[in-house]
Structure formats: structure tokens, C-alpha cells
PDB file of C-alpha atoms in Angstrom:
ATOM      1  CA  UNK A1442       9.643  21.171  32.151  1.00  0.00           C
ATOM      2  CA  UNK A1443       5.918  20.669  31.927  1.00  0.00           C
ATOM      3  CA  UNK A1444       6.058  22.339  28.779  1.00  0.00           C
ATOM      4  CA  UNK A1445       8.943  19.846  27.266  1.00  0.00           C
ATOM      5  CA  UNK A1446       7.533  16.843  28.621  1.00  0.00           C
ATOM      6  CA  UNK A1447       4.397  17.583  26.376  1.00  0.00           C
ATOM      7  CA  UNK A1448       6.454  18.219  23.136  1.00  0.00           C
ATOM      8  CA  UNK A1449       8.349  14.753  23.971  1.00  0.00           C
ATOM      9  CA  UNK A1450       4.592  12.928  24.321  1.00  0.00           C
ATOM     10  CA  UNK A1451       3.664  14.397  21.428  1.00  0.00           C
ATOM     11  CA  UNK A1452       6.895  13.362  19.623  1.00  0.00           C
ATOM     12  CA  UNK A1453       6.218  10.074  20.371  1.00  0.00           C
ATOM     13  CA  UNK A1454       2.750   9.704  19.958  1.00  0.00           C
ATOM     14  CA  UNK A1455       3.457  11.131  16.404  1.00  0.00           C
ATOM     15  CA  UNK A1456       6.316   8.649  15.906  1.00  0.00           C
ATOM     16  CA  UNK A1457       4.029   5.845  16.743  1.00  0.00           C
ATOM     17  CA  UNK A1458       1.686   7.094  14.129  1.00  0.00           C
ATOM     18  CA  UNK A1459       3.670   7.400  11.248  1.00  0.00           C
ATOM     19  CA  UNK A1460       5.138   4.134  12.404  1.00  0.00           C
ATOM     20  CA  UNK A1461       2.236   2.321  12.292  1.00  0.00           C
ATOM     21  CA  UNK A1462       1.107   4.524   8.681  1.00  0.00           C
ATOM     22  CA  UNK A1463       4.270   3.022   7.032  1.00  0.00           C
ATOM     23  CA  UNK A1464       3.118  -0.743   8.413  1.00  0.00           C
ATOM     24  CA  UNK A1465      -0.456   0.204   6.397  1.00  0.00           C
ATOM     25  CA  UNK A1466       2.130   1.454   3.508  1.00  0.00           C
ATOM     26  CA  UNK A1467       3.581  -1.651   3.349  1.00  0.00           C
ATOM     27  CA  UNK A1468       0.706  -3.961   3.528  1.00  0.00           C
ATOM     28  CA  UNK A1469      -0.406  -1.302   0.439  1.00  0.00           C
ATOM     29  CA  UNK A1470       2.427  -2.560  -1.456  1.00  0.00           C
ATOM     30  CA  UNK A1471       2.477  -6.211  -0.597  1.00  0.00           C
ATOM     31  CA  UNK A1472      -1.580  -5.800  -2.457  1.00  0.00           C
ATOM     32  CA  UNK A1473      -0.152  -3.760  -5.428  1.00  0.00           C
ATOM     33  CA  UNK A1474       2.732  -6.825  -6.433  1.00  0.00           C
ATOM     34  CA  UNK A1475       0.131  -9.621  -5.306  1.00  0.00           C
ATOM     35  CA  UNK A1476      -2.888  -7.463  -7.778  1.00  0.00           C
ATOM     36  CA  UNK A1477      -0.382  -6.845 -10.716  1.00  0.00           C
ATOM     37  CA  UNK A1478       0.168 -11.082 -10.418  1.00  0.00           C
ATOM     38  CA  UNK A1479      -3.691 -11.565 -11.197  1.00  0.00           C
ATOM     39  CA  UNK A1480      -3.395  -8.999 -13.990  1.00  0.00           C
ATOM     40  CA  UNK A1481      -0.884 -10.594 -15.720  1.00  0.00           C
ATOM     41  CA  UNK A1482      -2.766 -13.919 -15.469  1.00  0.00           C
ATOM     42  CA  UNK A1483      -6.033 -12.511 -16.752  1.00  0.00           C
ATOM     43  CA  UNK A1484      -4.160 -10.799 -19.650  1.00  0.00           C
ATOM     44  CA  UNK A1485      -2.854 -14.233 -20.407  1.00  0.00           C
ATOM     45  CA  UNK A1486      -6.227 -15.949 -20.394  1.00  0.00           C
ATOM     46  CA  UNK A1487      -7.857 -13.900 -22.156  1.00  0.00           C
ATOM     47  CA  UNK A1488      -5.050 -13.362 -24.612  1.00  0.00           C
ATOM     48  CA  UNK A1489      -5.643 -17.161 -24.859  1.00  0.00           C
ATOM     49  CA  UNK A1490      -9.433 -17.462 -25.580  1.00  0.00           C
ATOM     50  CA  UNK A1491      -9.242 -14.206 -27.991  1.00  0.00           C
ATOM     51  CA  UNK A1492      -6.054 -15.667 -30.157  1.00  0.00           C
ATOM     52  CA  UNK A1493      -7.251 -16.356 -33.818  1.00  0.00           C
ATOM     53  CA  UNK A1494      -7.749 -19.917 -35.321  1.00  0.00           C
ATOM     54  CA  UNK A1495      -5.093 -21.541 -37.257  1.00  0.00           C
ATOM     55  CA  UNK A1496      -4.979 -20.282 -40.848  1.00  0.00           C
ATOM     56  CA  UNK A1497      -6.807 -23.300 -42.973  1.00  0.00           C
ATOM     57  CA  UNK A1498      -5.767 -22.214 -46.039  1.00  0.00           C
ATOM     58  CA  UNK A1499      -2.235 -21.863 -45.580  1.00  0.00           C
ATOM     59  CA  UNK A1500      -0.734 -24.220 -48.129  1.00  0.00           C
ATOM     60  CA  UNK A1501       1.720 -26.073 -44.956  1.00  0.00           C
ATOM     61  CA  UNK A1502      -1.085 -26.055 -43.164  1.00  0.00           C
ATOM     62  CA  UNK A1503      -3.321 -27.807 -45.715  1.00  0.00           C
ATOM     63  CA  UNK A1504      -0.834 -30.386 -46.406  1.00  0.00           C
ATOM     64  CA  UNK A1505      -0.260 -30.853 -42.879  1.00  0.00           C
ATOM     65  CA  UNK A1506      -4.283 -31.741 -42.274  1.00  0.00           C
ATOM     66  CA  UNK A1507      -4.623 -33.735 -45.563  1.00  0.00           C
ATOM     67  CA  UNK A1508      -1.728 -36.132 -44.859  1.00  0.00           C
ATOM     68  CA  UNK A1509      -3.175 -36.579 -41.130  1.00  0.00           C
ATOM     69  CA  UNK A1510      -6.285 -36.598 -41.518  1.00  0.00           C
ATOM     70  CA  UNK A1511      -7.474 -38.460 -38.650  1.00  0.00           C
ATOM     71  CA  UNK A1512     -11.309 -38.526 -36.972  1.00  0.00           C
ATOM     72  CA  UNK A1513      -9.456 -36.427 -33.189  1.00  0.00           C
ATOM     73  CA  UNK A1514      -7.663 -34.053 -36.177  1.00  0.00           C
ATOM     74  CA  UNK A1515     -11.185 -33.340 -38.180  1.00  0.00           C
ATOM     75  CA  UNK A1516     -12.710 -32.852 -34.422  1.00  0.00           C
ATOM     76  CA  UNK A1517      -9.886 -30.231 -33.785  1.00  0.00           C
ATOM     77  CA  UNK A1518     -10.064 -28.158 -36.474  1.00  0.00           C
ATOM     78  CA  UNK A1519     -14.093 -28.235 -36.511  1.00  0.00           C
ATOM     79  CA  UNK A1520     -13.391 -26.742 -32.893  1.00  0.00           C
ATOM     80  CA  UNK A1521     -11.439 -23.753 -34.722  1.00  0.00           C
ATOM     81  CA  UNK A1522      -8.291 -25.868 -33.646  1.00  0.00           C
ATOM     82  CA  UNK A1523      -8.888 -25.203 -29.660  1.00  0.00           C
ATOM     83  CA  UNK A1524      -8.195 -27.740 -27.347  1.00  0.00           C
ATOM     84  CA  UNK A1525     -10.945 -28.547 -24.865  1.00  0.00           C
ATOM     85  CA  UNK A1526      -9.381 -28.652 -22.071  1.00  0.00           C
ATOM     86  CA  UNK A1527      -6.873 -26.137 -22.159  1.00  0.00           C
ATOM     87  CA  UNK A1528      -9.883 -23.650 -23.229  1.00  0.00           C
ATOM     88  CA  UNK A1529     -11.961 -24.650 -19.912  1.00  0.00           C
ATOM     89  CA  UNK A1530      -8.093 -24.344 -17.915  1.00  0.00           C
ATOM     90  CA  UNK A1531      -7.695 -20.698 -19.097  1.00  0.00           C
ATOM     91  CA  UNK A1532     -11.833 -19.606 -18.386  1.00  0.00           C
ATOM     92  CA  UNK A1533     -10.921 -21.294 -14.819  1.00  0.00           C
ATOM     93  CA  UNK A1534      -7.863 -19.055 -14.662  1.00  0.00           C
ATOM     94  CA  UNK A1535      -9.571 -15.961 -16.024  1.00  0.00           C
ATOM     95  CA  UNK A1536     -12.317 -16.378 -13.509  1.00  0.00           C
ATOM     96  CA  UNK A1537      -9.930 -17.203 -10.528  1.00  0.00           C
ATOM     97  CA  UNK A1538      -7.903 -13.848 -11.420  1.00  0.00           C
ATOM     98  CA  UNK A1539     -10.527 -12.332 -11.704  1.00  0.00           C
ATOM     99  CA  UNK A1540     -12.276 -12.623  -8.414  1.00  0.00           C
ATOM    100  CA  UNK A1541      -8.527 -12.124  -7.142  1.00  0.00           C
ATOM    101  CA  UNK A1542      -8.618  -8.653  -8.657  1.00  0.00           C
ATOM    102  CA  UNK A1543     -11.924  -7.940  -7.114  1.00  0.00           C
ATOM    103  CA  UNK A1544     -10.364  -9.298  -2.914  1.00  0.00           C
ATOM    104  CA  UNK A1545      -7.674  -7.254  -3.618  1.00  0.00           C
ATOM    105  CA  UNK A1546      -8.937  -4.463  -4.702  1.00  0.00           C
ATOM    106  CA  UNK A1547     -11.306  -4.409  -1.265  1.00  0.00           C
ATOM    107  CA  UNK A1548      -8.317  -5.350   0.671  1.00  0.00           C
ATOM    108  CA  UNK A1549      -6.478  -2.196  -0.788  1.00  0.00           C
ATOM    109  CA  UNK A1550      -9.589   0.040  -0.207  1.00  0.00           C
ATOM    110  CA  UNK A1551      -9.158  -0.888   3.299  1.00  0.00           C
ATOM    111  CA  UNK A1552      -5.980  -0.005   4.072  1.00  0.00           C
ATOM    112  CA  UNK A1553      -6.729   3.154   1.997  1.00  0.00           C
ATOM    113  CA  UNK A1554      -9.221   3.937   4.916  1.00  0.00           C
ATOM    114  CA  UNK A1555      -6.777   2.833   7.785  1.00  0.00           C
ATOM    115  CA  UNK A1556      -4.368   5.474   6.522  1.00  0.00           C
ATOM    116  CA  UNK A1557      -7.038   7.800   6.189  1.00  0.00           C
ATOM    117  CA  UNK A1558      -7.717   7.407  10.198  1.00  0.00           C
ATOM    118  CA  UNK A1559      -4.038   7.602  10.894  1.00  0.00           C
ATOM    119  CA  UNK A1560      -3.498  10.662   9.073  1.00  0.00           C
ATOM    120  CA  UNK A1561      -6.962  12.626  10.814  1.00  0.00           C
ATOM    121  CA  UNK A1562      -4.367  11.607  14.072  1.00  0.00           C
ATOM    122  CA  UNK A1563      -1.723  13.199  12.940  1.00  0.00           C
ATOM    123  CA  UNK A1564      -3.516  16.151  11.735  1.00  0.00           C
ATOM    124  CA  UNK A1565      -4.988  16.603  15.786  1.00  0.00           C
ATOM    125  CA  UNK A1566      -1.139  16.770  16.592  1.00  0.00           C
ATOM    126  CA  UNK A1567      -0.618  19.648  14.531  1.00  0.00           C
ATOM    127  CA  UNK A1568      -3.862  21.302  13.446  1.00  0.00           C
ATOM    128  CA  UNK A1569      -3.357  24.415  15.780  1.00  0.00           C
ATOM    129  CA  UNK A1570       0.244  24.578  15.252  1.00  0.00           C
ATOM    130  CA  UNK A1571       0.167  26.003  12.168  1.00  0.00           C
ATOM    131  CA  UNK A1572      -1.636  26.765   8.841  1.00  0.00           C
ATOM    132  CA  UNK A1573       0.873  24.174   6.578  1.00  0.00           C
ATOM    133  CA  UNK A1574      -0.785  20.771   7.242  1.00  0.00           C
ATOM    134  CA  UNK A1575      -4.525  22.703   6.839  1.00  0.00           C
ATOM    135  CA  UNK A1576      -3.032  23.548   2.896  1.00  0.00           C
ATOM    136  CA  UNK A1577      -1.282  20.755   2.089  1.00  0.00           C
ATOM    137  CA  UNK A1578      -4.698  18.494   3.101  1.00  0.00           C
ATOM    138  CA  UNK A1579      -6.591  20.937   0.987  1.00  0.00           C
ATOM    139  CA  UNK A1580      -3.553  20.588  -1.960  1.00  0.00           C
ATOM    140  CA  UNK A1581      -4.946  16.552  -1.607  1.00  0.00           C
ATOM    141  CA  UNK A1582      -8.452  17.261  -1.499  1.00  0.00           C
ATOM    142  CA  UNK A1583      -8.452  19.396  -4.894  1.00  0.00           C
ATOM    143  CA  UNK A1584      -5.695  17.598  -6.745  1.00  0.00           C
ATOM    144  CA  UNK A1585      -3.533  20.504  -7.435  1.00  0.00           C
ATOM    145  CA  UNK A1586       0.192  20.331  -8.189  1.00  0.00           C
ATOM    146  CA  UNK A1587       2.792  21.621  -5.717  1.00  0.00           C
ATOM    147  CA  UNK A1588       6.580  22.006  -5.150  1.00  0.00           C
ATOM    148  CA  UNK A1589       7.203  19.301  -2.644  1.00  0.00           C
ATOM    149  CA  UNK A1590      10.685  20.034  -2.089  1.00  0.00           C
ATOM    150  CA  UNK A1591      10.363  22.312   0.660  1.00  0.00           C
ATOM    151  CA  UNK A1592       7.839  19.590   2.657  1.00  0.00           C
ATOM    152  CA  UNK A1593      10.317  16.823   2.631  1.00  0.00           C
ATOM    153  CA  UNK A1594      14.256  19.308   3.554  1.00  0.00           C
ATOM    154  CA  UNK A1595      13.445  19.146   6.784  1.00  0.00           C
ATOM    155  CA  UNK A1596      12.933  15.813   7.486  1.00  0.00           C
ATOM    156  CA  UNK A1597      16.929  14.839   6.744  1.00  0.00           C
ATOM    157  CA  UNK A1598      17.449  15.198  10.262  1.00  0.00           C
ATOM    158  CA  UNK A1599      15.726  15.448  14.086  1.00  0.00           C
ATOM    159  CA  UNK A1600      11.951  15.644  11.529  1.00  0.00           C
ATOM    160  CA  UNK A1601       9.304  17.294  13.900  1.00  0.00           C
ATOM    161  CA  UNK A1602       5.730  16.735  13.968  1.00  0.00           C
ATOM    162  CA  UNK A1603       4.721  18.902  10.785  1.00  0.00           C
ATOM    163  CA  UNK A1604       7.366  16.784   8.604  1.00  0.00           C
ATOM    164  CA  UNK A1605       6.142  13.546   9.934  1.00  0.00           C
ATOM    165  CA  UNK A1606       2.385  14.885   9.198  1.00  0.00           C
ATOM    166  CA  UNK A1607       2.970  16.383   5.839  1.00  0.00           C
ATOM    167  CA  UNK A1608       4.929  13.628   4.561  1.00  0.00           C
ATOM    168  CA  UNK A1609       2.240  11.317   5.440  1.00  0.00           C
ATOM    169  CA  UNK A1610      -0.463  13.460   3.895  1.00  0.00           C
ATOM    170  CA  UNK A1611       1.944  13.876   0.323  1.00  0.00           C
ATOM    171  CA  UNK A1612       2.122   9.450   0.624  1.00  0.00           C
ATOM    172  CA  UNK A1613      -1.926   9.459   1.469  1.00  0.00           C
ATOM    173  CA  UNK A1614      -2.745  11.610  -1.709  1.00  0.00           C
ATOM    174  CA  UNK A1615      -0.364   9.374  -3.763  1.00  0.00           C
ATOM    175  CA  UNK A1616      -1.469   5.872  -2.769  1.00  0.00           C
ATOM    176  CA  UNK A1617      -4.982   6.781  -2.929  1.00  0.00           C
ATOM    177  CA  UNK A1618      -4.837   8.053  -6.520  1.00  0.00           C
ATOM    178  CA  UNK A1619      -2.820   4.642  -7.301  1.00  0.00           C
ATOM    179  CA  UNK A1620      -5.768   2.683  -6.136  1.00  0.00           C
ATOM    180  CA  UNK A1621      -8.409   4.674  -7.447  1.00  0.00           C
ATOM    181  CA  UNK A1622      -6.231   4.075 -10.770  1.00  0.00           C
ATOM    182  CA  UNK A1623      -6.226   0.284  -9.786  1.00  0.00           C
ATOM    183  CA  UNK A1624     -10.306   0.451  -9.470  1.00  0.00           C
ATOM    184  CA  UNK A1625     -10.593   1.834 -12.924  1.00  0.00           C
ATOM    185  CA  UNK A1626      -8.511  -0.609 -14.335  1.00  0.00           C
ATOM    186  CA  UNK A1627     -10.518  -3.455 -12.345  1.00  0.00           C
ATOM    187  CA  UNK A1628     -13.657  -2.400 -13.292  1.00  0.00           C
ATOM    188  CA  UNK A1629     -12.597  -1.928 -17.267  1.00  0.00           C
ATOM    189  CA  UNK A1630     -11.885  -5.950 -17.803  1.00  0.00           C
ATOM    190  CA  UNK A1631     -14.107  -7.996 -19.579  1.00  0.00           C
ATOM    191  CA  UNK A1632     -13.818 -10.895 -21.981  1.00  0.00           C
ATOM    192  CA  UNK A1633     -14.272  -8.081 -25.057  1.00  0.00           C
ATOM    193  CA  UNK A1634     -10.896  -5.900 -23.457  1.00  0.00           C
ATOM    194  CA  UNK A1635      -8.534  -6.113 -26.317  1.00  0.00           C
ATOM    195  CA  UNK A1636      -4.933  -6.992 -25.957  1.00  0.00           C
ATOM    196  CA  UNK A1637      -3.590  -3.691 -26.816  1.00  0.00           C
ATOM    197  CA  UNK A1638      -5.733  -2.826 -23.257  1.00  0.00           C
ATOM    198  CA  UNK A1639      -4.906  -5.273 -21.179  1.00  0.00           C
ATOM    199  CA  UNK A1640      -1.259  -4.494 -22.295  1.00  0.00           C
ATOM    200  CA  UNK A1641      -1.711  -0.929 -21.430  1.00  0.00           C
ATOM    201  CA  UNK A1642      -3.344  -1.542 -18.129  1.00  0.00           C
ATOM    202  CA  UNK A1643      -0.441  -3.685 -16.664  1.00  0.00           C
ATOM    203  CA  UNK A1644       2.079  -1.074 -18.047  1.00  0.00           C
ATOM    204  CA  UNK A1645       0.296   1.481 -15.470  1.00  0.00           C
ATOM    205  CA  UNK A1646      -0.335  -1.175 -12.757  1.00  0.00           C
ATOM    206  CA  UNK A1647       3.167  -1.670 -12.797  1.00  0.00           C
ATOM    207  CA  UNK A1648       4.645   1.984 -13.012  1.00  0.00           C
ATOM    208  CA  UNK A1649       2.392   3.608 -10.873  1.00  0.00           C
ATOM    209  CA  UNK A1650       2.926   6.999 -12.257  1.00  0.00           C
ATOM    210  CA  UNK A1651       1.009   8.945  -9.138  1.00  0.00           C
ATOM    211  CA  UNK A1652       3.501   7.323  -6.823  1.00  0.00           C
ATOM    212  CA  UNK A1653       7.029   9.338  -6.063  1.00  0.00           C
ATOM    213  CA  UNK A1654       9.915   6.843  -5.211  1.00  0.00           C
ATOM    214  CA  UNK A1655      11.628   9.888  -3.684  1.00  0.00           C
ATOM    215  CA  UNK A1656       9.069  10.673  -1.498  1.00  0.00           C
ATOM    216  CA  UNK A1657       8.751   7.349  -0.320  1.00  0.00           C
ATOM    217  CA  UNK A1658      12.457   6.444   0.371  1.00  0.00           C
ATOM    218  CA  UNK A1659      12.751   9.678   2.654  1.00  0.00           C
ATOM    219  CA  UNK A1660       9.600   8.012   4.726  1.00  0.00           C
ATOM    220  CA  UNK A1661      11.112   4.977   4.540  1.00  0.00           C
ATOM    221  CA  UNK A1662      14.408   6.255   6.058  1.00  0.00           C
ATOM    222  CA  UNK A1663      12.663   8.134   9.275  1.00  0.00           C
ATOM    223  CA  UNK A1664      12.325   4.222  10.450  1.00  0.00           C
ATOM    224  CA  UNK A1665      14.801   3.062  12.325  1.00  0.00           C
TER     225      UNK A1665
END
């Protein structure tokens, strides 16, 4: 009995670590939609300061000017044909989403350390129970590709505390690639990134190729 009360304790104590990994796994997420937001806005601010003048010589153009040509219209297209305002509005925005970028990108780092903790927990559950968890964290550690498959068949039904474990270590490796991919892509902007970047970088922001949507739903379904 002894024996079976301990394997219930550490069933739960495992369950109430992977519960509280998928809370961090959500909060994760919540950063990744609210980050790709800020993206998208300094991608359209910049696309906004970098977007060429209005061709002068372009005959409708020129007869356009010459039949209006007022003092505010000779202003304008001295300016390169930039309004003011709107030009100070999108530098506001491009800062703003900016520093956003930069909070959320420390918000996600900590959460990427939170799991980190909750996952050295889990491995004190099952470190002397076998030799599995050991490889799989040293699969993580040295980026090497493996056959999932067999990690995540078990954990259908009545998952033990290996599956728990190992499917939090596969999620760890995953999410922390996907913000070390986010940091890269943070700390590439600058008022010179061309739009052909900035295009690129919210195509990966948004597609997250380190992150497996299989993986994840089978976590997700090991909550009640």
C-alpha cells in the first residue's frame, strides 16, 4: 500500500506540474499573437516612411500640380509630397511597436525560464526511473532530430509520469527555439530593414515552423 500511495503522490504532483507548464504555455502564446500585432504595425510604419515620392514627371501628375498650384501644394511636394503629420504619426507608431517588441520579447524570455524550472521538476520525478527523459533532454540540448512518435502513443490514455515529462521536454525544446527565432527577428529591425524583410519576418512570426501543432493538441488534451 505504502508503495501505491507513493506512485499516486507522485501522479499528482506530476499532474500539477504539467498543469501548471501548460498555464506558462498559454501565457507563451497569448505573447506570440500580442508580439506578431507590433510586427505588423512596425512593418506598416516603416513601409510608410520608406514608400517613394510621387513621380513629378508623370505627365497626370504634372498637369495635376500646374493647374493647382497653390502655396500648401508647392510646400507638399518640396516635402517629397509627405504629409507632416501623418510622417510624425507613423515614427510615433514605429517607436511605440517597437518598444512593444522589446516588453514582449522579455515577457516571453520569462516564461521561457518558468518552464525551464517546471520541467527540472518533472525531470526529479523521473530521473532514476529510467534512462528516456536523460536522452530526450540531451536530444534538446544538442538540437538533433528524432522520431517523436513513439514519445507521444502512450499518452492516448491513463499517460504516466515519463509521458507527462517527455512531452513537456519535446514542447520546452519547441517554444524555446520559437523565441530564440522571435529574438533574432527583434533584434534585426531597424529603419534601413527592407520590405521584402519585414515581409519575411512576419511570415515566420506567424508560422512558427519549430512549433508542432500535433504535439501540442495531444498536451492540450491530457487537461481536463
Amino acid at each position: 500500500m505504502e508503495g501505491e500511495d507513493c506512485g499516486n503522490l507522485s501522479n499528482e504532483k506530476i499532474f500539477q506540474i504539467f498543469s501548471s507548464f501548460m498555464a506558462r504555455i498559454t501565457k507563451f502564446e497569448e505573447l506570440v499573437d500580442a508580439g506578431n500585432k507590433y510586427l505588423i504595425g512596425f512593418q506598416q510604419g516603416l513601409e510608410f516612411i520608406q514608400r517613394p515620392p510621387i513621380d513629378m514627371t508623370a505627365e497626370l501628375i504634372e498637369r495635376i500640380v500646374t493647374a493647382n498650384k497653390t502655396t500648401r501644394l508647392s510646400s507638399y511636394v518640396e516635402a517629397g509630397c509627405f504629409n507632416s503629420h501623418d510622417r510624425k504619426q507613423n515614427m510615433s507608431k514605429l517607436s511605440a511597436c517597437h518598444l512593444g517588441l522589446l516588453d514582449n520579447l522579455n515577457r516571453a524570455q520569462t516564461v521561457v525560464r518558468e518552464l525551464q524550472c517546471l520541467l527540472d521538476d518533472a525531470a526529479v520525478l523521473v530521473q532514476a526511473k529510467n534512462m528516456i527523459f536523460q536522452d530526450l533532454l540531451h536530444f534538446q540540448d544538442n538540437d538533433t532530430d528524432l522520431d517523436v512518435s513513439s514519445f507521444t502513443t502512450a499518452c492516448k490514455r491513463n499517460p504516466g509520469i515519463t509521458d507527462y515529462a517527455v512531452l513537456m521536454a519535446l514542447m520546452y525544446g519547441m517554444l524555446k527555439k520559437d523565441y530564440e527565432m522571435q529574438e533574432k527577428i527583434v533584434s534585426s529591425l531597424s529603419l534601413k530593414s527592407s520590405s521584402g524583410e519585414l515581409e519575411s519576418y512576419c511570415l515566420m512570426w506567424s508560422l512558427r515552423p519549430f512549433v508542432d501543432d500535433e504535439i501540442m493538441q495531444k498536451a492540450w488534451e491530457l487537461i481536463p
